Amino acid sequence: MGVTMSNSTPKLLLAILLGVGAVVGGGYLWVSQNEEIDTYEPVDATVVHSELGSSDDGSYHAAITYEYTVDGQTYGSSNVFPGPGSRSGNDPQGLVDDHPEGASVTAYYDPANPSTAFLVKERSVLFPVMLVGVGGLTVFVAGKELVERFAG
C-alpha cells in the first residue's frame, strides 16, 4: 500500500504555511505593541497637522502629525498608535477632534530610538487575535485533511 500525493496536497501544504504565517504575524503585532506601550517614555508634543483622511476603499483615518523634543533634538511623527502598521481606531473623527492642530499632547517615544513614537496609548486586540485565530483554524483544518489523506 503506497502513499500517493493528490493534486490538492500542495494546496493543503500552502494553506498550512499561510496559516502559520498568520499566527506568527498576529503574535508579532501583539508583542510589538505591548512592548512599545510598556517601554516608551512620555514626552510633551505639539500637533502640527490634524485631519480626517480617506482611503481609496472609502474608509477614513486620522491623519495626525506631531512634533516633540528629546535631549534638545526635535522629532516629528505621524504614528498614532503603537505597533507596526497603521490604524485609526474605532473613531477616526474623534481622534482628529481630540488632537486639533496646535494642541499640546503627550506622545510616547522609544528611549533607544527617539525618532520612533506614537500618540495614543491604546492596545489593538481585534486584529492580532483575528490573525492568530484564522491562522490557527486554517492550520488545524488543512492539517487534519492532510493527516486523513496520508493515514487513510
GROMACS .gro file of N, CA and C in nm:
model
  456
    1MET      N    1   0.084  -0.116   0.000
    1MET     CA    2   0.000   0.000   0.000
    1MET      C    3   0.089   0.123   0.000
    2GLY      N    4   0.090   0.198  -0.109
    2GLY     CA    5   0.174   0.317  -0.121
    2GLY      C    6   0.093   0.443  -0.101
    3VAL      N    7   0.164   0.547  -0.060
    3VAL     CA    8   0.102   0.677  -0.039
    3VAL      C    9   0.121   0.758  -0.166
    4THR      N   10   0.012   0.812  -0.220
    4THR     CA   11   0.022   0.897  -0.339
    4THR      C   12  -0.021   1.037  -0.302
    5MET      N   13   0.045   1.131  -0.367
    5MET     CA   14   0.013   1.271  -0.343
    5MET      C   15  -0.093   1.315  -0.442
    6SER      N   16  -0.205   1.366  -0.393
    6SER     CA   17  -0.309   1.413  -0.482
    6SER      C   18  -0.276   1.555  -0.527
    7ASN      N   19  -0.353   1.605  -0.623
    7ASN     CA   20  -0.330   1.740  -0.674
    7ASN      C   21  -0.354   1.846  -0.568
    8SER      N   22  -0.435   1.817  -0.469
    8SER     CA   23  -0.466   1.919  -0.368
    8SER      C   24  -0.368   1.919  -0.252
    9THR      N   25  -0.277   1.823  -0.244
    9THR     CA   26  -0.180   1.819  -0.135
    9THR      C   27  -0.093   1.944  -0.131
   10PRO      N   28  -0.039   1.992  -0.244
   10PRO     CA   29   0.039   2.116  -0.237
   10PRO      C   30  -0.046   2.235  -0.189
   11LYS      N   31  -0.173   2.236  -0.222
   11LYS     CA   32  -0.261   2.345  -0.176
   11LYS      C   33  -0.279   2.337  -0.025
   12LEU      N   34  -0.292   2.215   0.028
   12LEU     CA   35  -0.305   2.200   0.173
   12LEU      C   36  -0.177   2.243   0.243
   13LEU      N   37  -0.063   2.207   0.187
   13LEU     CA   38   0.064   2.249   0.245
   13LEU      C   39   0.079   2.401   0.242
   14LEU      N   40   0.036   2.463   0.134
   14LEU     CA   41   0.040   2.609   0.122
   14LEU      C   42  -0.054   2.672   0.226
   15ALA      N   43  -0.173   2.614   0.243
   15ALA     CA   44  -0.267   2.666   0.342
   15ALA      C   45  -0.207   2.658   0.482
   16ILE      N   46  -0.139   2.548   0.512
   16ILE     CA   47  -0.074   2.534   0.643
   16ILE      C   48   0.035   2.640   0.660
   17LEU      N   49   0.114   2.660   0.557
   17LEU     CA   50   0.220   2.760   0.562
   17LEU      C   51   0.163   2.900   0.583
   18LEU      N   52   0.058   2.935   0.509
   18LEU     CA   53  -0.006   3.065   0.525
   18LEU      C   54  -0.069   3.080   0.663
   19GLY      N   55  -0.129   2.972   0.713
   19GLY     CA   56  -0.188   2.975   0.847
   19GLY      C   57  -0.083   2.998   0.955
   20VAL      N   58   0.031   2.931   0.942
   20VAL     CA   59   0.140   2.952   1.037
   20VAL      C   60   0.189   3.096   1.028
   21GLY      N   61   0.198   3.150   0.906
   21GLY     CA   62   0.239   3.289   0.887
   21GLY      C   63   0.144   3.386   0.955
   22ALA      N   64   0.014   3.359   0.945
   22ALA     CA   65  -0.086   3.445   1.010
   22ALA      C   66  -0.072   3.439   1.162
   23VAL      N   67  -0.050   3.320   1.217
   23VAL     CA   68  -0.032   3.306   1.361
   23VAL      C   69   0.092   3.382   1.407
   24VAL      N   70   0.202   3.366   1.335
   24VAL     CA   71   0.326   3.436   1.371
   24VAL      C   72   0.307   3.587   1.357
   25GLY      N   73   0.244   3.630   1.248
   25GLY     CA   74   0.221   3.773   1.226
   25GLY      C   75   0.133   3.834   1.334
   26GLY      N   76   0.026   3.767   1.372
   26GLY     CA   77  -0.061   3.817   1.479
   26GLY      C   78   0.012   3.824   1.612
   27GLY      N   79   0.092   3.724   1.639
   27GLY     CA   80   0.172   3.725   1.762
   27GLY      C   81   0.273   3.838   1.762
   28TYR      N   82   0.336   3.862   1.648
   28TYR     CA   83   0.433   3.971   1.636
   28TYR      C   84   0.366   4.106   1.660
   29LEU      N   85   0.248   4.128   1.600
   29LEU     CA   86   0.177   4.254   1.620
   29LEU      C   87   0.144   4.275   1.767
   30TRP      N   88   0.097   4.172   1.833
   30TRP     CA   89   0.059   4.180   1.973
   30TRP      C   90   0.181   4.212   2.060
   31VAL      N   91   0.289   4.138   2.040
   31VAL     CA   92   0.409   4.158   2.121
   31VAL      C   93   0.470   4.296   2.095
   32SER      N   94   0.475   4.340   1.969
   32SER     CA   95   0.532   4.470   1.935
   32SER      C   96   0.458   4.584   2.002
   33GLN      N   97   0.326   4.584   1.991
   33GLN     CA   98   0.252   4.695   2.050
   33GLN      C   99   0.262   4.693   2.203
   34ASN      N  100   0.261   4.576   2.263
   34ASN     CA  101   0.273   4.569   2.409
   34ASN      C  102   0.410   4.615   2.456
   35GLU      N  103   0.514   4.580   2.381
   35GLU     CA  104   0.649   4.624   2.416
   35GLU      C  105   0.658   4.777   2.409
   36GLU      N  106   0.600   4.835   2.305
   36GLU     CA  107   0.603   4.981   2.293
   36GLU      C  108   0.526   5.047   2.406
   37ILE      N  109   0.408   4.997   2.437
   37ILE     CA  110   0.328   5.056   2.545
   37ILE      C  111   0.402   5.047   2.678
   38ASP      N  112   0.472   4.938   2.702
   38ASP     CA  113   0.540   4.917   2.829
   38ASP      C  114   0.674   4.990   2.842
   39THR      N  115   0.741   5.019   2.730
   39THR     CA  116   0.877   5.073   2.739
   39THR      C  117   0.895   5.216   2.688
   40TYR      N  118   0.803   5.266   2.608
   40TYR     CA  119   0.820   5.401   2.555
   40TYR      C  120   0.793   5.504   2.665
   41GLU      N  121   0.866   5.615   2.659
   41GLU     CA  122   0.859   5.720   2.759
   41GLU      C  123   0.767   5.833   2.714
   42PRO      N  124   0.692   5.893   2.807
   42PRO     CA  125   0.606   6.007   2.769
   42PRO      C  126   0.690   6.132   2.741
   43VAL      N  127   0.639   6.215   2.651
   43VAL     CA  128   0.705   6.341   2.617
   43VAL      C  129   0.598   6.440   2.573
   44ASP      N  130   0.619   6.568   2.606
   44ASP     CA  131   0.527   6.671   2.561
   44ASP      C  132   0.542   6.686   2.410
   45ALA      N  133   0.430   6.698   2.342
   45ALA     CA  134   0.431   6.710   2.196
   45ALA      C  135   0.329   6.816   2.154
   46THR      N  136   0.346   6.864   2.030
   46THR     CA  137   0.253   6.960   1.973
   46THR      C  138   0.200   6.907   1.842
   47VAL      N  139   0.069   6.907   1.824
   47VAL     CA  140   0.008   6.862   1.699
   47VAL      C  141   0.031   6.970   1.594
   48VAL      N  142   0.092   6.932   1.482
   48VAL     CA  143   0.119   7.029   1.374
   48VAL      C  144   0.023   7.012   1.257
   49HIS      N  145  -0.043   6.897   1.249
   49HIS     CA  146  -0.140   6.874   1.142
   49HIS      C  147  -0.239   6.770   1.190
   50SER      N  148  -0.367   6.794   1.162
   50SER     CA  149  -0.470   6.700   1.206
   50SER      C  150  -0.589   6.711   1.113
   51GLU      N  151  -0.619   6.601   1.043
   51GLU     CA  152  -0.736   6.600   0.957
   51GLU      C  153  -0.786   6.457   0.940
   52LEU      N  154  -0.908   6.447   0.894
   52LEU     CA  155  -0.967   6.318   0.862
   52LEU      C  156  -0.934   6.289   0.717
   53GLY      N  157  -0.858   6.183   0.696
   53GLY     CA  158  -0.820   6.145   0.560
   53GLY      C  159  -0.905   6.029   0.513
   54SER      N  160  -0.911   6.011   0.381
   54SER     CA  161  -0.988   5.899   0.327
   54SER      C  162  -0.896   5.814   0.239
   55SER      N  163  -0.927   5.687   0.235
   55SER     CA  164  -0.851   5.591   0.154
   55SER      C  165  -0.928   5.561   0.027
   56ASP      N  166  -0.861   5.497  -0.068
   56ASP     CA  167  -0.925   5.459  -0.194
   56ASP      C  168  -1.045   5.367  -0.173
   57ASP      N  169  -1.042   5.290  -0.064
   57ASP     CA  170  -1.153   5.196  -0.039
   57ASP      C  171  -1.272   5.263   0.031
   58GLY      N  172  -1.264   5.394   0.051
   58GLY     CA  173  -1.375   5.466   0.112
   58GLY      C  174  -1.370   5.473   0.263
   59SER      N  175  -1.270   5.412   0.324
   59SER     CA  176  -1.258   5.419   0.469
   59SER      C  177  -1.187   5.548   0.509
   60TYR      N  178  -1.203   5.585   0.635
   60TYR     CA  179  -1.144   5.708   0.685
   60TYR      C  180  -1.039   5.676   0.790
   61HIS      N  181  -0.942   5.766   0.804
   61HIS     CA  182  -0.838   5.751   0.904
   61HIS      C  183  -0.799   5.888   0.958
   62ALA      N  184  -0.745   5.888   1.078
   62ALA     CA  185  -0.696   6.011   1.139
   62ALA      C  186  -0.554   6.036   1.088
   63ALA      N  187  -0.535   6.148   1.019
   63ALA     CA  188  -0.402   6.187   0.970
   63ALA      C  189  -0.351   6.296   1.065
   64ILE      N  190  -0.272   6.255   1.163
   64ILE     CA  191  -0.223   6.346   1.266
   64ILE      C  192  -0.071   6.343   1.266
   65THR      N  193  -0.010   6.461   1.259
   65THR     CA  194   0.135   6.473   1.267
   65THR      C  195   0.167   6.559   1.389
   66TYR      N  196   0.270   6.522   1.462
   66TYR     CA  197   0.306   6.594   1.583
   66TYR      C  198   0.458   6.602   1.594
   67GLU      N  199   0.504   6.701   1.672
   67GLU     CA  200   0.647   6.719   1.696
   67GLU      C  201   0.673   6.713   1.846
   68TYR      N  202   0.792   6.665   1.882
   68TYR     CA  203   0.833   6.654   2.020
   68TYR      C  204   0.984   6.668   2.026
   69THR      N  205   1.035   6.704   2.144
   69THR     CA  206   1.179   6.726   2.160
   69THR      C  207   1.233   6.633   2.268
   70VAL      N  208   1.343   6.565   2.233
   70VAL     CA  209   1.413   6.478   2.327
   70VAL      C  210   1.560   6.517   2.325
   71ASP      N  211   1.615   6.550   2.441
   71ASP     CA  212   1.755   6.590   2.454
   71ASP      C  213   1.794   6.700   2.354
   72GLY      N  214   1.708   6.798   2.339
   72GLY     CA  215   1.736   6.911   2.253
   72GLY      C  216   1.715   6.889   2.105
   73GLN      N  217   1.681   6.768   2.065
   73GLN     CA  218   1.657   6.734   1.925
   73GLN      C  219   1.506   6.725   1.901
   74THR      N  220   1.458   6.793   1.795
   74THR     CA  221   1.315   6.790   1.764
   74THR      C  222   1.288   6.680   1.662
   75TYR      N  223   1.184   6.604   1.688
   75TYR     CA  224   1.142   6.494   1.602
   75TYR      C  225   0.997   6.514   1.562
   76GLY      N  226   0.959   6.452   1.454
   76GLY     CA  227   0.820   6.453   1.409
   76GLY      C  228   0.774   6.312   1.380
   77SER      N  229   0.647   6.288   1.400
   77SER     CA  230   0.591   6.155   1.373
   77SER      C  231   0.445   6.167   1.334
   78SER      N  232   0.398   6.067   1.263
   78SER     CA  233   0.256   6.059   1.231
   78SER      C  234   0.199   5.925   1.278
   79ASN      N  235   0.276   5.852   1.359
   79ASN     CA  236   0.225   5.727   1.417
   79ASN      C  237   0.126   5.762   1.527
   80VAL      N  238   0.003   5.717   1.511
   80VAL     CA  239  -0.099   5.748   1.610
   80VAL      C  240  -0.100   5.641   1.719
   81PHE      N  241  -0.091   5.514   1.680
   81PHE     CA  242  -0.099   5.405   1.775
   81PHE      C  243   0.032   5.327   1.781
   82PRO      N  244   0.056   5.251   1.889
   82PRO     CA  245   0.176   5.169   1.897
   82PRO      C  246   0.169   5.048   1.804
   83GLY      N  247   0.284   4.992   1.777
   83GLY     CA  248   0.291   4.871   1.696
   83GLY      C  249   0.306   4.902   1.549
   84PRO      N  250   0.346   4.801   1.473
   84PRO     CA  251   0.363   4.820   1.329
   84PRO      C  252   0.228   4.836   1.259
   85GLY      N  253   0.230   4.897   1.144
   85GLY     CA  254   0.108   4.918   1.068
   85GLY      C  255   0.035   5.041   1.116
   86SER      N  256  -0.064   5.080   1.042
   86SER     CA  257  -0.139   5.198   1.082
   86SER      C  258  -0.285   5.161   1.099
   87ARG      N  259  -0.350   5.232   1.188
   87ARG     CA  260  -0.492   5.213   1.209
   87ARG      C  261  -0.544   5.341   1.270
   88SER      N  262  -0.670   5.360   1.268
   88SER     CA  263  -0.729   5.482   1.321
   88SER      C  264  -0.826   5.454   1.435
   89GLY      N  265  -0.825   5.335   1.486
   89GLY     CA  266  -0.915   5.304   1.595
   89GLY      C  267  -1.059   5.301   1.548
   90ASN      N  268  -1.149   5.300   1.642
   90ASN     CA  269  -1.292   5.290   1.611
   90ASN      C  270  -1.352   5.424   1.571
   91ASP      N  271  -1.283   5.535   1.605
   91ASP     CA  272  -1.342   5.667   1.585
   91ASP      C  273  -1.239   5.765   1.531
   92PRO      N  274  -1.206   5.757   1.401
   92PRO     CA  275  -1.104   5.848   1.347
   92PRO      C  276  -1.142   5.995   1.361
   93GLN      N  277  -1.270   6.027   1.345
   93GLN     CA  278  -1.311   6.168   1.361
   93GLN      C  279  -1.290   6.214   1.505
   94GLY      N  280  -1.318   6.127   1.600
   94GLY     CA  281  -1.295   6.159   1.740
   94GLY      C  282  -1.147   6.184   1.770
   95LEU      N  283  -1.059   6.104   1.707
   95LEU     CA  284  -0.915   6.125   1.723
   95LEU      C  285  -0.874   6.262   1.671
   96VAL      N  286  -0.926   6.300   1.555
   96VAL     CA  287  -0.894   6.431   1.497
   96VAL      C  288  -0.949   6.542   1.588
   97ASP      N  289  -1.070   6.525   1.636
   97ASP     CA  290  -1.130   6.625   1.725
   97ASP      C  291  -1.051   6.639   1.855
   98ASP      N  292  -1.001   6.527   1.908
   98ASP     CA  293  -0.924   6.528   2.034
   98ASP      C  294  -0.781   6.578   2.017
   99HIS      N  295  -0.734   6.586   1.892
   99HIS     CA  296  -0.596   6.627   1.864
   99HIS      C  297  -0.593   6.735   1.756
  100PRO      N  298  -0.651   6.853   1.785
  100PRO     CA  299  -0.653   6.960   1.684
  100PRO      C  300  -0.514   7.021   1.664
  101GLU      N  301  -0.493   7.082   1.549
  101GLU     CA  302  -0.365   7.148   1.522
  101GLU      C  303  -0.336   7.250   1.631
  102GLY      N  304  -0.210   7.249   1.677
  102GLY     CA  305  -0.166   7.341   1.781
  102GLY      C  306  -0.184   7.290   1.922
  103ALA      N  307  -0.254   7.178   1.939
  103ALA     CA  308  -0.280   7.124   2.073
  103ALA      C  309  -0.152   7.069   2.135
  104SER      N  310  -0.139   7.089   2.266
  104SER     CA  311  -0.031   7.026   2.342
  104SER      C  312  -0.083   6.889   2.388
  105VAL      N  313  -0.008   6.786   2.357
  105VAL     CA  314  -0.049   6.649   2.387
  105VAL      C  315   0.069   6.573   2.446
  106THR      N  316   0.044   6.453   2.493
  106THR     CA  317   0.151   6.363   2.536
  106THR      C  318   0.170   6.258   2.428
  107ALA      N  319   0.294   6.244   2.384
  107ALA     CA  320   0.331   6.136   2.291
  107ALA      C  321   0.421   6.042   2.370
  108TYR      N  322   0.454   5.928   2.311
  108TYR     CA  323   0.539   5.829   2.375
  108TYR      C  324   0.649   5.791   2.277
  109TYR      N  325   0.775   5.805   2.319
  109TYR     CA  326   0.889   5.781   2.230
  109TYR      C  327   0.976   5.667   2.281
  110ASP      N  328   1.050   5.608   2.189
  110ASP     CA  329   1.141   5.498   2.220
  110ASP      C  330   1.272   5.557   2.273
  111PRO      N  331   1.307   5.531   2.399
  111PRO     CA  332   1.432   5.586   2.452
  111PRO      C  333   1.556   5.540   2.375
  112ALA      N  334   1.549   5.422   2.314
  112ALA     CA  335   1.663   5.372   2.236
  112ALA      C  336   1.668   5.433   2.097
  113ASN      N  337   1.556   5.486   2.049
  113ASN     CA  338   1.548   5.548   1.916
  113ASN      C  339   1.442   5.658   1.922
  114PRO      N  340   1.478   5.776   1.971
  114PRO     CA  341   1.379   5.882   1.995
  114PRO      C  342   1.300   5.926   1.872
  115SER      N  343   1.345   5.890   1.752
  115SER     CA  344   1.269   5.928   1.632
  115SER      C  345   1.145   5.843   1.613
  116THR      N  346   1.129   5.738   1.695
  116THR     CA  347   1.013   5.650   1.688
  116THR      C  348   0.919   5.683   1.803
  117ALA      N  349   0.793   5.711   1.768
  117ALA     CA  350   0.696   5.750   1.871
  117ALA      C  351   0.555   5.711   1.829
  118PHE      N  352   0.464   5.719   1.925
  118PHE     CA  353   0.322   5.705   1.896
  118PHE      C  354   0.247   5.802   1.985
  119LEU      N  355   0.121   5.824   1.953
  119LEU     CA  356   0.044   5.929   2.020
  119LEU      C  357  -0.060   5.876   2.119
  120VAL      N  358  -0.128   5.769   2.086
  120VAL     CA  359  -0.239   5.720   2.168
  120VAL      C  360  -0.200   5.585   2.229
  121LYS      N  361  -0.197   5.581   2.362
  121LYS     CA  362  -0.156   5.461   2.435
  121LYS      C  363  -0.274   5.365   2.446
  122GLU      N  364  -0.296   5.290   2.339
  122GLU     CA  365  -0.411   5.201   2.332
  122GLU      C  366  -0.371   5.072   2.261
  123ARG      N  367  -0.413   4.960   2.320
  123ARG     CA  368  -0.384   4.830   2.260
  123ARG      C  369  -0.491   4.795   2.157
  124SER      N  370  -0.446   4.740   2.046
  124SER     CA  371  -0.537   4.687   1.946
  124SER      C  372  -0.546   4.537   1.967
  125VAL      N  373  -0.662   4.489   2.004
  125VAL     CA  374  -0.678   4.347   2.035
  125VAL      C  375  -0.735   4.271   1.916
  126LEU      N  376  -0.830   4.331   1.848
  126LEU     CA  377  -0.907   4.259   1.746
  126LEU      C  378  -0.820   4.204   1.634
  127PHE      N  379  -0.739   4.287   1.570
  127PHE     CA  380  -0.665   4.241   1.452
  127PHE      C  381  -0.563   4.131   1.485
  128PRO      N  382  -0.476   4.148   1.588
  128PRO     CA  383  -0.384   4.038   1.619
  128PRO      C  384  -0.454   3.908   1.657
  129VAL      N  385  -0.562   3.918   1.736
  129VAL     CA  386  -0.634   3.797   1.777
  129VAL      C  387  -0.702   3.733   1.656
  130MET      N  388  -0.754   3.816   1.567
  130MET     CA  389  -0.817   3.764   1.446
  130MET      C  390  -0.715   3.689   1.359
  131LEU      N  391  -0.596   3.746   1.343
  131LEU     CA  392  -0.493   3.678   1.265
  131LEU      C  393  -0.456   3.543   1.326
  132VAL      N  394  -0.434   3.542   1.457
  132VAL     CA  395  -0.399   3.417   1.525
  132VAL      C  396  -0.512   3.316   1.512
  133GLY      N  397  -0.636   3.360   1.531
  133GLY     CA  398  -0.750   3.269   1.524
  133GLY      C  399  -0.770   3.211   1.385
  134VAL      N  400  -0.770   3.296   1.283
  134VAL     CA  401  -0.789   3.248   1.146
  134VAL      C  402  -0.672   3.160   1.104
  135GLY      N  403  -0.549   3.202   1.140
  135GLY     CA  404  -0.432   3.122   1.106
  135GLY      C  405  -0.434   2.987   1.174
  136GLY      N  406  -0.469   2.986   1.301
  136GLY     CA  407  -0.476   2.859   1.375
  136GLY      C  408  -0.583   2.767   1.320
  137LEU      N  409  -0.699   2.823   1.287
  137LEU     CA  410  -0.807   2.743   1.229
  137LEU      C  411  -0.766   2.686   1.094
  138THR      N  412  -0.698   2.767   1.013
  138THR     CA  413  -0.651   2.721   0.882
  138THR      C  414  -0.553   2.605   0.897
  139VAL      N  415  -0.459   2.619   0.989
  139VAL     CA  416  -0.361   2.512   1.013
  139VAL      C  417  -0.432   2.385   1.059
  140PHE      N  418  -0.528   2.401   1.151
  140PHE     CA  419  -0.599   2.285   1.203
  140PHE      C  420  -0.676   2.212   1.092
  141VAL      N  421  -0.755   2.286   1.014
  141VAL     CA  422  -0.839   2.223   0.911
  141VAL      C  423  -0.753   2.160   0.802
  142ALA      N  424  -0.654   2.235   0.751
  142ALA     CA  425  -0.569   2.181   0.644
  142ALA      C  426  -0.484   2.066   0.696
  143GLY      N  427  -0.434   2.078   0.817
  143GLY     CA  428  -0.353   1.971   0.876
  143GLY      C  429  -0.434   1.845   0.898
  144LYS      N  430  -0.557   1.860   0.945
  144LYS     CA  431  -0.645   1.746   0.965
  144LYS      C  432  -0.673   1.675   0.832
  145GLU      N  433  -0.701   1.753   0.729
  145GLU     CA  434  -0.726   1.695   0.595
  145GLU      C  435  -0.602   1.622   0.544
  146LEU      N  436  -0.487   1.681   0.564
  146LEU     CA  437  -0.363   1.619   0.518
  146LEU      C  438  -0.336   1.488   0.592
  147VAL      N  439  -0.355   1.488   0.722
  147VAL     CA  440  -0.335   1.367   0.802
  147VAL      C  441  -0.432   1.258   0.758
  148GLU      N  442  -0.558   1.293   0.737
  148GLU     CA  443  -0.656   1.193   0.694
  148GLU      C  444  -0.620   1.134   0.559
  149ARG      N  445  -0.564   1.212   0.469
  149ARG     CA  446  -0.526   1.160   0.337
  149ARG      C  447  -0.414   1.059   0.347
  150PHE      N  448  -0.315   1.089   0.431
  150PHE     CA  449  -0.200   1.001   0.441
  150PHE      C  450  -0.221   0.886   0.537
  151ALA      N  451  -0.316   0.900   0.629
  151ALA     CA  452  -0.343   0.792   0.726
  151ALA      C  453  -0.447   0.696   0.670
  152GLY      N  454  -0.528   0.748   0.578
  152GLY     CA  455  -0.640   0.666   0.529
  152GLY      C  456  -0.600   0.586   0.413
   0.00000   0.00000   0.00000
